[in-house]
mmCIF file of N, CA, C and O in Angstrom:
data_model
loop_
_atom_site.group_PDB
_atom_site.id
_atom_site.type_symbol
_atom_site.label_atom_id
_atom_site.label_comp_id
_atom_site.label_asym_id
_atom_site.label_seq_id
_atom_site.Cartn_x
_atom_site.Cartn_y
_atom_site.Cartn_z
ATOM 1 N N MET A 197 -4.081 52.637 6.983
ATOM 2 C CA MET A 197 -4.276 51.805 5.733
ATOM 3 C C MET A 197 -5.385 51.024 5.980
ATOM 4 O O MET A 197 -5.640 50.606 7.106
ATOM 5 N N LYS A 198 -6.076 50.834 4.842
ATOM 6 C CA LYS A 198 -7.269 50.249 4.995
ATOM 7 C C LYS A 198 -6.848 48.431 5.011
ATOM 8 O O LYS A 198 -6.061 48.137 4.390
ATOM 9 N N GLN A 199 -7.642 47.786 5.815
ATOM 10 C CA GLN A 199 -7.813 46.459 6.160
ATOM 11 C C GLN A 199 -7.907 45.433 4.647
ATOM 12 O O GLN A 199 -6.946 44.636 4.458
ATOM 13 N N HIS A 200 -8.916 45.967 4.133
ATOM 14 C CA HIS A 200 -9.384 45.416 2.848
ATOM 15 C C HIS A 200 -9.282 46.249 1.569
ATOM 16 O O HIS A 200 -9.590 47.395 1.803
ATOM 17 N N TYR A 201 -8.835 45.912 0.481
ATOM 18 C CA TYR A 201 -8.911 46.659 -0.783
ATOM 19 C C TYR A 201 -8.994 45.846 -2.077
ATOM 20 O O TYR A 201 -8.827 44.590 -2.085
ATOM 21 N N THR A 202 -9.828 46.379 -2.969
ATOM 22 C CA THR A 202 -10.108 45.703 -4.208
ATOM 23 C C THR A 202 -9.702 46.439 -5.490
ATOM 24 O O THR A 202 -10.132 47.796 -5.554
ATOM 25 N N ASP A 203 -9.007 45.976 -6.147
ATOM 26 C CA ASP A 203 -8.455 46.536 -7.483
ATOM 27 C C ASP A 203 -9.603 46.594 -8.359
ATOM 28 O O ASP A 203 -10.165 45.459 -8.895
ATOM 29 N N GLU A 204 -9.855 47.616 -8.791
ATOM 30 C CA GLU A 204 -11.059 47.959 -9.727
ATOM 31 C C GLU A 204 -10.687 47.250 -11.190
ATOM 32 O O GLU A 204 -11.502 47.025 -11.757
ATOM 33 N N LYS A 205 -9.382 47.387 -11.567
ATOM 34 C CA LYS A 205 -9.233 46.875 -12.843
ATOM 35 C C LYS A 205 -9.329 45.297 -12.957
ATOM 36 O O LYS A 205 -9.837 44.850 -13.952
ATOM 37 N N THR A 206 -8.804 44.583 -11.921
ATOM 38 C CA THR A 206 -8.795 43.086 -12.063
ATOM 39 C C THR A 206 -9.984 42.594 -11.332
ATOM 40 O O THR A 206 -10.219 41.442 -11.551
ATOM 41 N N GLY A 207 -10.448 43.182 -10.423
ATOM 42 C CA GLY A 207 -11.588 42.641 -9.414
ATOM 43 C C GLY A 207 -11.033 41.802 -8.337
ATOM 44 O O GLY A 207 -11.830 41.328 -7.728
ATOM 45 N N ILE A 208 -9.663 41.910 -8.096
ATOM 46 C CA ILE A 208 -9.060 41.015 -7.101
ATOM 47 C C ILE A 208 -9.209 41.728 -5.902
ATOM 48 O O ILE A 208 -8.746 42.981 -5.750
ATOM 49 N N SER A 209 -9.536 41.158 -4.897
ATOM 50 C CA SER A 209 -9.577 41.753 -3.455
ATOM 51 C C SER A 209 -8.284 41.285 -2.730
ATOM 52 O O SER A 209 -7.774 40.417 -2.935
ATOM 53 N N TYR A 210 -7.825 42.223 -1.935
ATOM 54 C CA TYR A 210 -6.615 42.071 -1.124
ATOM 55 C C TYR A 210 -7.038 42.253 0.358
ATOM 56 O O TYR A 210 -7.838 43.223 0.771
ATOM 57 N N THR A 211 -6.138 41.574 1.419
ATOM 58 C CA THR A 211 -6.345 41.870 2.693
ATOM 59 C C THR A 211 -4.781 42.232 3.303
ATOM 60 O O THR A 211 -3.844 41.845 2.638
ATOM 61 N N LEU A 212 -4.786 43.325 4.029
ATOM 62 C CA LEU A 212 -3.642 43.788 4.716
ATOM 63 C C LEU A 212 -3.007 42.869 5.605
ATOM 64 O O LEU A 212 -3.679 42.220 6.580
ATOM 65 N N GLN A 213 -1.707 42.119 5.330
ATOM 66 C CA GLN A 213 -1.126 41.526 6.289
ATOM 67 C C GLN A 213 0.327 42.029 6.754
ATOM 68 O O GLN A 213 1.181 41.830 5.858
ATOM 69 N N GLY A 214 0.342 42.512 7.887
ATOM 70 C CA GLY A 214 1.488 43.253 8.175
ATOM 71 C C GLY A 214 1.756 44.456 7.353
ATOM 72 O O GLY A 214 0.808 45.296 7.387
ATOM 73 N N ASP A 215 2.749 44.730 6.697
ATOM 74 C CA ASP A 215 2.867 45.904 5.887
ATOM 75 C C ASP A 215 2.585 45.615 4.238
ATOM 76 O O ASP A 215 2.825 46.460 3.227
ATOM 77 N N TYR A 216 2.041 44.347 3.882
ATOM 78 C CA TYR A 216 1.562 43.963 2.459
ATOM 79 C C TYR A 216 0.305 43.645 2.221
ATOM 80 O O TYR A 216 -0.263 42.937 3.335
ATOM 81 N N TYR A 217 -0.405 43.951 1.192
ATOM 82 C CA TYR A 217 -1.518 43.477 0.924
ATOM 83 C C TYR A 217 -1.259 42.149 0.076
ATOM 84 O O TYR A 217 -0.640 42.087 -0.914
ATOM 85 N N LEU A 218 -2.032 41.118 0.478
ATOM 86 C CA LEU A 218 -1.971 39.821 -0.064
ATOM 87 C C LEU A 218 -3.355 39.506 -0.775
ATOM 88 O O LEU A 218 -4.397 39.754 -0.164
ATOM 89 N N PRO A 219 -3.319 38.920 -1.979
ATOM 90 C CA PRO A 219 -4.641 38.543 -2.655
ATOM 91 C C PRO A 219 -5.566 37.416 -1.826
ATOM 92 O O PRO A 219 -5.032 36.528 -1.312
ATOM 93 N N ASN A 220 -6.768 37.691 -2.044
ATOM 94 C CA ASN A 220 -7.631 36.741 -1.308
ATOM 95 C C ASN A 220 -8.013 35.756 -2.425
ATOM 96 O O ASN A 220 -8.874 35.892 -3.138
ATOM 97 N N LEU A 221 -7.167 34.601 -2.572
ATOM 98 C CA LEU A 221 -7.459 33.606 -3.606
ATOM 99 C C LEU A 221 -8.041 32.491 -3.003
ATOM 100 O O LEU A 221 -7.462 31.845 -1.856
ATOM 101 N N LEU A 222 -8.950 31.829 -3.694
ATOM 102 C CA LEU A 222 -9.653 30.724 -3.182
ATOM 103 C C LEU A 222 -9.451 29.449 -4.235
ATOM 104 O O LEU A 222 -9.788 29.928 -5.544
ATOM 105 N N LEU A 223 -9.320 28.326 -3.942
ATOM 106 C CA LEU A 223 -9.344 27.451 -5.127
ATOM 107 C C LEU A 223 -10.916 27.143 -5.318
ATOM 108 O O LEU A 223 -11.750 27.192 -4.440
ATOM 109 N N PRO A 224 -11.217 26.533 -6.536
ATOM 110 C CA PRO A 224 -12.602 26.332 -6.550
ATOM 111 C C PRO A 224 -13.037 25.064 -5.868
ATOM 112 O O PRO A 224 -12.307 24.215 -5.711
ATOM 113 N N VAL A 225 -14.418 25.030 -5.661
ATOM 114 C CA VAL A 225 -14.971 24.005 -4.935
ATOM 115 C C VAL A 225 -15.061 22.808 -5.766
ATOM 116 O O VAL A 225 -15.676 23.097 -6.963
ATOM 117 N N VAL A 226 -14.591 21.772 -5.607
ATOM 118 C CA VAL A 226 -14.755 20.559 -6.351
ATOM 119 C C VAL A 226 -15.139 19.240 -5.590
ATOM 120 O O VAL A 226 -15.085 19.391 -4.415
ATOM 121 N N GLU A 227 -15.784 18.505 -6.395
ATOM 122 C CA GLU A 227 -16.440 17.148 -5.580
ATOM 123 C C GLU A 227 -15.327 16.410 -5.658
ATOM 124 O O GLU A 227 -14.579 16.026 -6.619
ATOM 125 N N ASN A 228 -14.980 15.808 -4.278
ATOM 126 C CA ASN A 228 -13.861 14.895 -4.039
ATOM 127 C C ASN A 228 -14.492 13.516 -4.256
ATOM 128 O O ASN A 228 -15.103 12.909 -3.414
ATOM 129 N N LYS A 229 -14.044 12.718 -5.214
ATOM 130 C CA LYS A 229 -14.370 11.466 -5.605
ATOM 131 C C LYS A 229 -13.282 10.444 -4.891
ATOM 132 O O LYS A 229 -12.190 10.965 -5.246
ATOM 133 N N PRO A 230 -13.531 9.280 -4.515
ATOM 134 C CA PRO A 230 -12.545 8.493 -4.149
ATOM 135 C C PRO A 230 -11.530 8.038 -5.346
ATOM 136 O O PRO A 230 -12.116 7.843 -6.223
ATOM 137 N N VAL A 231 -10.390 8.102 -4.911
ATOM 138 C CA VAL A 231 -9.309 7.589 -5.939
ATOM 139 C C VAL A 231 -8.771 6.223 -5.502
ATOM 140 O O VAL A 231 -8.068 6.239 -4.393
ATOM 141 N N GLY A 232 -8.688 5.236 -6.330
ATOM 142 C CA GLY A 232 -8.076 4.150 -5.984
ATOM 143 C C GLY A 232 -6.615 3.942 -6.358
ATOM 144 O O GLY A 232 -5.873 5.076 -6.141
ATOM 145 N N ILE A 233 -5.999 2.754 -6.175
ATOM 146 C CA ILE A 233 -4.510 2.727 -6.206
ATOM 147 C C ILE A 233 -3.910 3.099 -7.447
ATOM 148 O O ILE A 233 -2.803 3.866 -7.387
ATOM 149 N N TRP A 234 -4.626 2.775 -8.586
ATOM 150 C CA TRP A 234 -4.014 3.353 -9.825
ATOM 151 C C TRP A 234 -4.013 4.790 -9.938
ATOM 152 O O TRP A 234 -2.944 5.336 -10.443
ATOM 153 N N GLY A 235 -5.066 5.498 -9.471
ATOM 154 C CA GLY A 235 -5.182 6.917 -9.437
ATOM 155 C C GLY A 235 -4.033 7.503 -8.620
ATOM 156 O O GLY A 235 -3.420 8.420 -8.812
ATOM 157 N N GLN A 236 -3.880 6.975 -7.480
ATOM 158 C CA GLN A 236 -2.819 7.410 -6.364
ATOM 159 C C GLN A 236 -1.464 7.366 -6.748
ATOM 160 O O GLN A 236 -0.685 7.975 -6.671
ATOM 161 N N GLN A 237 -1.268 6.088 -7.528
ATOM 162 C CA GLN A 237 0.102 5.877 -8.165
ATOM 163 C C GLN A 237 0.350 6.972 -9.305
ATOM 164 O O GLN A 237 1.503 7.298 -9.508
ATOM 165 N N HIS A 238 -0.722 7.187 -10.199
ATOM 166 C CA HIS A 238 -0.472 8.336 -11.220
ATOM 167 C C HIS A 238 -0.265 9.548 -10.633
ATOM 168 O O HIS A 238 0.425 10.348 -11.220
ATOM 169 N N ALA A 239 -0.848 9.781 -9.480
ATOM 170 C CA ALA A 239 -0.672 11.107 -8.797
ATOM 171 C C ALA A 239 0.737 11.336 -8.265
ATOM 172 O O ALA A 239 1.527 12.395 -8.597
ATOM 173 N N ARG A 240 1.156 10.338 -7.769
ATOM 174 C CA ARG A 240 2.719 10.163 -7.316
ATOM 175 C C ARG A 240 3.727 10.382 -8.614
ATOM 176 O O ARG A 240 4.604 11.035 -8.472
ATOM 177 N N TYR A 241 3.347 9.729 -9.637
ATOM 178 C CA TYR A 241 4.158 9.997 -10.994
ATOM 179 C C TYR A 241 4.120 11.353 -11.439
ATOM 180 O O TYR A 241 5.279 11.824 -11.589
ATOM 181 N N LEU A 242 3.094 11.988 -11.408
ATOM 182 C CA LEU A 242 2.988 13.458 -11.960
ATOM 183 C C LEU A 242 3.742 14.179 -10.924
ATOM 184 O O LEU A 242 4.322 15.119 -11.379
ATOM 185 N N LYS A 243 3.409 13.973 -9.695
ATOM 186 C CA LYS A 243 4.158 14.708 -8.629
ATOM 187 C C LYS A 243 5.859 14.736 -8.857
ATOM 188 O O LYS A 243 6.562 15.770 -8.517
ATOM 189 N N GLN A 244 6.231 13.571 -9.060
ATOM 190 C CA GLN A 244 7.620 13.408 -9.225
ATOM 191 C C GLN A 244 8.252 13.659 -10.454
ATOM 192 O O GLN A 244 9.340 14.435 -10.574
ATOM 193 N N ASN A 245 7.467 13.479 -11.686
ATOM 194 C CA ASN A 245 8.071 13.709 -13.012
ATOM 195 C C ASN A 245 7.574 14.581 -13.838
ATOM 196 O O ASN A 245 8.245 15.293 -14.863
ATOM 197 N N HIS A 246 6.297 15.202 -13.470
ATOM 198 C CA HIS A 246 5.611 16.325 -14.228
ATOM 199 C C HIS A 246 5.010 17.362 -13.240
ATOM 200 O O HIS A 246 3.819 17.477 -13.213
ATOM 201 N N LYS A 247 5.802 17.810 -12.390
ATOM 202 C CA LYS A 247 5.685 18.893 -11.483
ATOM 203 C C LYS A 247 4.692 19.951 -11.961
ATOM 204 O O LYS A 247 3.605 20.440 -11.197
ATOM 205 N N ILE A 248 4.746 20.670 -13.012
ATOM 206 C CA ILE A 248 3.993 21.566 -13.655
ATOM 207 C C ILE A 248 2.667 21.167 -13.850
ATOM 208 O O ILE A 248 1.901 21.831 -13.343
ATOM 209 N N LEU A 249 2.720 20.142 -14.535
ATOM 210 C CA LEU A 249 1.283 19.635 -14.844
ATOM 211 C C LEU A 249 0.511 19.315 -13.705
ATOM 212 O O LEU A 249 -0.771 19.692 -13.496
ATOM 213 N N TYR A 250 1.115 18.580 -12.803
ATOM 214 C CA TYR A 250 0.645 18.395 -11.339
ATOM 215 C C TYR A 250 -0.015 19.523 -10.774
ATOM 216 O O TYR A 250 -1.144 19.615 -10.327
ATOM 217 N N MET A 251 0.922 20.579 -10.668
ATOM 218 C CA MET A 251 0.571 21.939 -9.919
ATOM 219 C C MET A 251 -0.638 22.470 -10.760
ATOM 220 O O MET A 251 -1.800 23.167 -10.075
ATOM 221 N N ASN A 252 -0.848 22.570 -12.104
ATOM 222 C CA ASN A 252 -1.490 23.260 -12.861
ATOM 223 C C ASN A 252 -3.128 22.387 -12.631
ATOM 224 O O ASN A 252 -3.970 23.089 -12.569
ATOM 225 N N LEU A 253 -3.029 21.115 -12.516
ATOM 226 C CA LEU A 253 -4.144 20.251 -12.315
ATOM 227 C C LEU A 253 -4.799 20.737 -10.802
ATOM 228 O O LEU A 253 -6.111 20.717 -10.690
ATOM 229 N N PHE A 254 -3.738 20.617 -9.979
ATOM 230 C CA PHE A 254 -4.185 20.990 -8.358
ATOM 231 C C PHE A 254 -4.633 22.415 -8.410
ATOM 232 O O PHE A 254 -5.842 22.266 -7.788
ATOM 233 N N THR A 255 -3.964 23.363 -8.982
ATOM 234 C CA THR A 255 -4.529 24.664 -8.536
ATOM 235 C C THR A 255 -5.878 24.991 -9.318
ATOM 236 O O THR A 255 -6.625 25.789 -8.909
ATOM 237 N N SER A 256 -6.085 24.221 -10.393
ATOM 238 C CA SER A 256 -7.216 24.519 -11.163
ATOM 239 C C SER A 256 -8.523 23.692 -10.646
ATOM 240 O O SER A 256 -9.499 23.881 -11.202
ATOM 241 N N GLY A 257 -8.249 22.675 -9.698
ATOM 242 C CA GLY A 257 -9.367 22.051 -9.137
ATOM 243 C C GLY A 257 -9.485 20.905 -10.122
ATOM 244 O O GLY A 257 -10.580 20.205 -9.894
ATOM 245 N N LYS A 258 -8.693 20.460 -11.172
ATOM 246 C CA LYS A 258 -9.017 19.464 -12.008
ATOM 247 C C LYS A 258 -8.339 18.093 -11.676
ATOM 248 O O LYS A 258 -8.393 17.180 -12.428
ATOM 249 N N LEU A 259 -7.488 18.063 -10.838
ATOM 250 C CA LEU A 259 -6.643 16.780 -10.374
ATOM 251 C C LEU A 259 -7.393 15.541 -10.076
ATOM 252 O O LEU A 259 -7.153 14.516 -10.401
ATOM 253 N N ASN A 260 -8.380 15.696 -9.084
ATOM 254 C CA ASN A 260 -9.225 14.784 -8.698
ATOM 255 C C ASN A 260 -9.998 13.995 -9.714
ATOM 256 O O ASN A 260 -10.068 12.866 -10.016
ATOM 257 N N ASN A 261 -10.632 14.812 -10.699
ATOM 258 C CA ASN A 261 -11.312 14.384 -11.644
ATOM 259 C C ASN A 261 -10.450 13.626 -12.793
ATOM 260 O O ASN A 261 -10.803 12.539 -13.122
ATOM 261 N N HIS A 262 -9.334 14.251 -12.841
ATOM 262 C CA HIS A 262 -8.029 13.518 -13.775
ATOM 263 C C HIS A 262 -7.674 12.153 -13.176
ATOM 264 O O HIS A 262 -7.830 11.108 -14.060
ATOM 265 N N LEU A 263 -7.517 12.133 -11.858
ATOM 266 C CA LEU A 263 -7.160 10.919 -11.094
ATOM 267 C C LEU A 263 -8.146 9.854 -11.388
ATOM 268 O O LEU A 263 -8.020 8.421 -11.230
ATOM 269 N N VAL A 264 -9.509 10.296 -11.050
ATOM 270 C CA VAL A 264 -10.753 9.315 -11.249
ATOM 271 C C VAL A 264 -10.803 8.677 -12.627
ATOM 272 O O VAL A 264 -10.917 7.421 -12.672
ATOM 273 N N ASP A 265 -10.523 9.570 -13.489
ATOM 274 C CA ASP A 265 -10.557 9.030 -14.944
ATOM 275 C C ASP A 265 -9.486 8.180 -15.209
ATOM 276 O O ASP A 265 -9.688 6.799 -15.739
ATOM 277 N N VAL A 266 -8.390 8.237 -14.709
ATOM 278 C CA VAL A 266 -7.160 7.431 -14.853
ATOM 279 C C VAL A 266 -7.466 6.103 -14.034
ATOM 280 O O VAL A 266 -7.218 4.954 -14.661
ATOM 281 N N GLU A 267 -7.973 6.078 -12.839
ATOM 282 C CA GLU A 267 -8.372 5.020 -12.175
ATOM 283 C C GLU A 267 -9.485 4.240 -13.001
ATOM 284 O O GLU A 267 -9.278 2.917 -12.979
ATOM 285 N N GLU A 268 -10.555 4.756 -13.629
ATOM 286 C CA GLU A 268 -11.442 3.822 -14.117
ATOM 287 C C GLU A 268 -10.781 3.208 -15.517
ATOM 288 O O GLU A 268 -11.242 2.088 -15.661
ATOM 289 N N GLN A 269 -10.058 4.051 -16.249
ATOM 290 C CA GLN A 269 -9.284 3.413 -17.272
ATOM 291 C C GLN A 269 -8.331 2.221 -16.927
ATOM 292 O O GLN A 269 -8.417 1.199 -17.702
ATOM 293 N N ALA A 270 -7.722 2.411 -15.852
ATOM 294 C CA ALA A 270 -6.739 1.371 -15.423
ATOM 295 C C ALA A 270 -7.671 0.245 -14.935
ATOM 296 O O ALA A 270 -7.128 -1.001 -15.295
ATOM 297 N N GLN A 271 -8.659 0.351 -14.299
ATOM 298 C CA GLN A 271 -9.656 -0.708 -14.095
ATOM 299 C C GLN A 271 -10.201 -1.545 -15.032
ATOM 300 O O GLN A 271 -10.068 -2.893 -15.124
ATOM 301 N N LYS A 272 -10.428 -0.726 -16.059
ATOM 302 C CA LYS A 272 -11.123 -1.483 -17.415
ATOM 303 C C LYS A 272 -9.977 -1.971 -18.062
ATOM 304 O O LYS A 272 -9.998 -3.393 -18.440
ATOM 305 N N MET A 273 -8.748 -1.541 -18.135
ATOM 306 C CA MET A 273 -7.705 -2.233 -18.752
ATOM 307 C C MET A 273 -7.239 -3.653 -17.765
ATOM 308 O O MET A 273 -6.829 -4.635 -18.619
ATOM 309 N N PHE A 274 -7.191 -3.619 -16.505
ATOM 310 C CA PHE A 274 -6.906 -4.683 -15.903
ATOM 311 C C PHE A 274 -7.882 -5.754 -16.084
ATOM 312 O O PHE A 274 -7.588 -6.907 -16.253
ATOM 313 N N SER A 275 -9.111 -5.527 -15.945
ATOM 314 C CA SER A 275 -10.154 -6.387 -16.287
ATOM 315 C C SER A 275 -10.005 -7.013 -17.705
ATOM 316 O O SER A 275 -10.119 -8.373 -17.713
ATOM 317 N N ARG A 276 -9.816 -6.289 -18.588
ATOM 318 C CA ARG A 276 -9.574 -6.797 -19.938
ATOM 319 C C ARG A 276 -8.435 -7.819 -19.945
ATOM 320 O O ARG A 276 -8.401 -8.889 -20.536
ATOM 321 N N LEU A 277 -7.324 -7.425 -19.322
ATOM 322 C CA LEU A 277 -6.166 -8.334 -19.390
ATOM 323 C C LEU A 277 -6.430 -9.497 -18.754
ATOM 324 O O LEU A 277 -5.983 -10.484 -19.117
ATOM 325 N N VAL A 278 -7.214 -9.507 -17.528
ATOM 326 C CA VAL A 278 -7.357 -10.737 -16.843
ATOM 327 C C VAL A 278 -8.418 -11.719 -17.853
ATOM 328 O O VAL A 278 -8.154 -12.775 -17.867
ATOM 329 N N ASN A 279 -9.159 -11.223 -18.275
ATOM 330 C CA ASN A 279 -10.124 -11.841 -19.181
ATOM 331 C C ASN A 279 -9.437 -12.616 -20.385
ATOM 332 O O ASN A 279 -9.584 -13.572 -20.883
ATOM 333 N N GLN A 280 -8.519 -11.700 -21.023
ATOM 334 C CA GLN A 280 -7.588 -12.139 -22.070
ATOM 335 C C GLN A 280 -6.609 -13.410 -21.704
ATOM 336 O O GLN A 280 -6.740 -14.210 -22.484
ATOM 337 N N MET A 281 -6.072 -12.917 -20.373
ATOM 338 C CA MET A 281 -5.324 -14.262 -20.024
ATOM 339 C C MET A 281 -6.176 -15.435 -19.699
ATOM 340 O O MET A 281 -5.682 -16.541 -19.915
ATOM 341 N N ALA A 282 -7.149 -15.255 -19.068
ATOM 342 C CA ALA A 282 -8.098 -16.462 -18.707
ATOM 343 C C ALA A 282 -8.472 -17.123 -20.033
ATOM 344 O O ALA A 282 -8.466 -18.429 -20.012
ATOM 345 N N GLU A 283 -8.832 -16.545 -21.000
ATOM 346 C CA GLU A 283 -9.351 -17.027 -22.444
ATOM 347 C C GLU A 283 -8.023 -17.740 -22.901
ATOM 348 O O GLU A 283 -8.185 -18.932 -23.393
ATOM 349 N N TYR A 284 -6.941 -17.111 -22.751
ATOM 350 C CA TYR A 284 -5.670 -17.736 -23.425
ATOM 351 C C TYR A 284 -5.261 -19.007 -22.791
ATOM 352 O O TYR A 284 -4.908 -19.987 -23.282
ATOM 353 N N GLU A 285 -5.460 -18.924 -21.450
ATOM 354 C CA GLU A 285 -5.097 -20.212 -20.704
ATOM 355 C C GLU A 285 -6.135 -21.083 -20.666
ATOM 356 O O GLU A 285 -6.001 -22.283 -19.943
ATOM 357 N N GLY A 286 -7.482 -20.845 -21.159
ATOM 358 C CA GLY A 286 -8.516 -21.917 -21.118
ATOM 359 C C GLY A 286 -9.257 -21.982 -19.894
ATOM 360 O O GLY A 286 -9.778 -22.920 -19.560
ATOM 361 N N VAL A 287 -9.133 -20.960 -18.828
ATOM 362 C CA VAL A 287 -9.647 -20.829 -17.669
ATOM 363 C C VAL A 287 -10.982 -20.475 -17.754
ATOM 364 O O VAL A 287 -11.314 -19.433 -18.233
ATOM 365 N N THR A 288 -11.992 -21.214 -16.941
ATOM 366 C CA THR A 288 -13.385 -20.866 -16.970
ATOM 367 C C THR A 288 -13.953 -21.302 -15.684
ATOM 368 O O THR A 288 -13.252 -21.780 -14.895
ATOM 369 N N GLU A 289 -15.259 -20.892 -15.505
ATOM 370 C CA GLU A 289 -15.812 -21.037 -14.073
ATOM 371 C C GLU A 289 -16.454 -22.640 -14.141
ATOM 372 O O GLU A 289 -16.897 -22.974 -12.926
ATOM 373 N N GLN A 290 -16.564 -23.117 -15.179
ATOM 374 C CA GLN A 290 -17.157 -24.473 -15.308
ATOM 375 C C GLN A 290 -16.421 -25.390 -14.306
ATOM 376 O O GLN A 290 -17.205 -26.098 -13.679
ATOM 377 N N PRO A 291 -15.232 -25.682 -14.156
ATOM 378 C CA PRO A 291 -14.714 -26.623 -13.249
ATOM 379 C C PRO A 291 -15.014 -26.295 -11.828
ATOM 380 O O PRO A 291 -15.163 -27.176 -10.965
ATOM 381 N N LYS A 292 -15.051 -25.014 -11.536
ATOM 382 C CA LYS A 292 -15.189 -24.506 -10.282
ATOM 383 C C LYS A 292 -16.701 -24.912 -9.838
ATOM 384 O O LYS A 292 -16.944 -25.319 -8.661
ATOM 385 N N ALA A 293 -17.650 -24.735 -10.908
ATOM 386 C CA ALA A 293 -18.909 -24.935 -10.630
ATOM 387 C C ALA A 293 -19.221 -26.513 -10.381
ATOM 388 O O ALA A 293 -20.130 -26.819 -9.678
ATOM 389 N N GLU A 294 -18.579 -27.382 -11.125
ATOM 390 C CA GLU A 294 -18.698 -28.657 -11.021
ATOM 391 C C GLU A 294 -18.007 -29.375 -9.884
ATOM 392 O O GLU A 294 -18.628 -30.257 -9.321
ATOM 393 N N ASN A 295 -17.017 -29.021 -9.442
ATOM 394 C CA ASN A 295 -16.120 -29.664 -8.302
ATOM 395 C C ASN A 295 -16.040 -28.666 -7.345
ATOM 396 O O ASN A 295 -14.871 -28.281 -7.040
ATOM 397 N N GLN A 296 -17.098 -28.070 -6.575
ATOM 398 C CA GLN A 296 -16.680 -27.057 -5.629
ATOM 399 C C GLN A 296 -15.989 -27.450 -4.519
ATOM 400 O O GLN A 296 -15.200 -26.614 -3.840
ATOM 401 N N MET A 297 -16.003 -28.800 -4.047
ATOM 402 C CA MET A 297 -15.244 -29.295 -2.881
ATOM 403 C C MET A 297 -13.789 -29.336 -3.350
ATOM 404 O O MET A 297 -13.094 -29.151 -2.320
ATOM 405 N N ASP A 298 -13.605 -29.628 -4.547
ATOM 406 C CA ASP A 298 -12.035 -29.555 -4.826
ATOM 407 C C ASP A 298 -11.394 -28.203 -4.697
ATOM 408 O O ASP A 298 -10.248 -28.170 -4.098
ATOM 409 N N PHE A 299 -12.067 -27.405 -5.269
ATOM 410 C CA PHE A 299 -11.493 -25.949 -4.894
ATOM 411 C C PHE A 299 -11.667 -25.396 -3.466
ATOM 412 O O PHE A 299 -10.701 -24.686 -3.199
ATOM 413 N N LEU A 300 -12.364 -25.915 -2.654
ATOM 414 C CA LEU A 300 -12.717 -25.401 -1.338
ATOM 415 C C LEU A 300 -11.343 -26.123 -0.623
ATOM 416 O O LEU A 300 -10.564 -25.493 0.339
ATOM 417 N N SER A 301 -11.037 -27.474 -0.987
ATOM 418 C CA SER A 301 -9.862 -28.125 -0.174
ATOM 419 C C SER A 301 -8.581 -27.542 -0.649
ATOM 420 O O SER A 301 -7.702 -27.386 0.110
ATOM 421 N N ASP A 302 -8.389 -27.064 -1.923
ATOM 422 C CA ASP A 302 -7.367 -26.450 -2.627
ATOM 423 C C ASP A 302 -7.160 -24.971 -1.800
ATOM 424 O O ASP A 302 -5.850 -24.721 -1.531
ATOM 425 N N GLU A 303 -8.118 -24.388 -1.598
ATOM 426 C CA GLU A 303 -7.964 -22.933 -1.003
ATOM 427 C C GLU A 303 -7.446 -23.050 0.503
ATOM 428 O O GLU A 303 -6.805 -22.395 1.007
ATOM 429 N N GLN A 304 -7.868 -24.302 1.051
ATOM 430 C CA GLN A 304 -7.487 -24.512 2.536
ATOM 431 C C GLN A 304 -5.965 -24.791 2.576
ATOM 432 O O GLN A 304 -5.327 -24.397 3.620
ATOM 433 N N HIS A 305 -5.463 -25.347 1.556
ATOM 434 C CA HIS A 305 -4.108 -25.812 1.620
ATOM 435 C C HIS A 305 -3.109 -24.837 1.183
ATOM 436 O O HIS A 305 -1.859 -24.808 1.433
ATOM 437 N N SER A 306 -3.654 -23.597 0.527
ATOM 438 C CA SER A 306 -2.543 -22.656 0.177
ATOM 439 C C SER A 306 -2.575 -21.607 1.022
ATOM 440 O O SER A 306 -3.125 -21.453 2.187
#
C-alpha cells in the first residue's frame, strides 16, 4: 500500500496510518491578536452554550477575529457607560485638578 494517496475528485491527500488512510487536513493560518477579558468570557459562553457555533468559528479560523471584535465592542460599551454614569452623577476632573492634595490623602486612606 502506498504511504500517501491523493483523491483526484476532491483533491484531498491522505496518509496511511496503520490500516487506514487519514486525510491531511490543516487549519488555516490566522493572525492571533490578543483577546481581553470580555472576549475570553464570550469564548467561555460560546463553548458552554453554543458548542456548534464555537466549533465552526474555531475550525474555520474565525474565532480569534470574532473574539477581538467582541472585546472591542465591550470596551467601547464599558467606556460609554462610565462616561454616562459620570455625567449623571456630575463627576468631573475639575475637583481633582483643583485639590490634588485632598485626592492624594483620600487614596492613602482607602
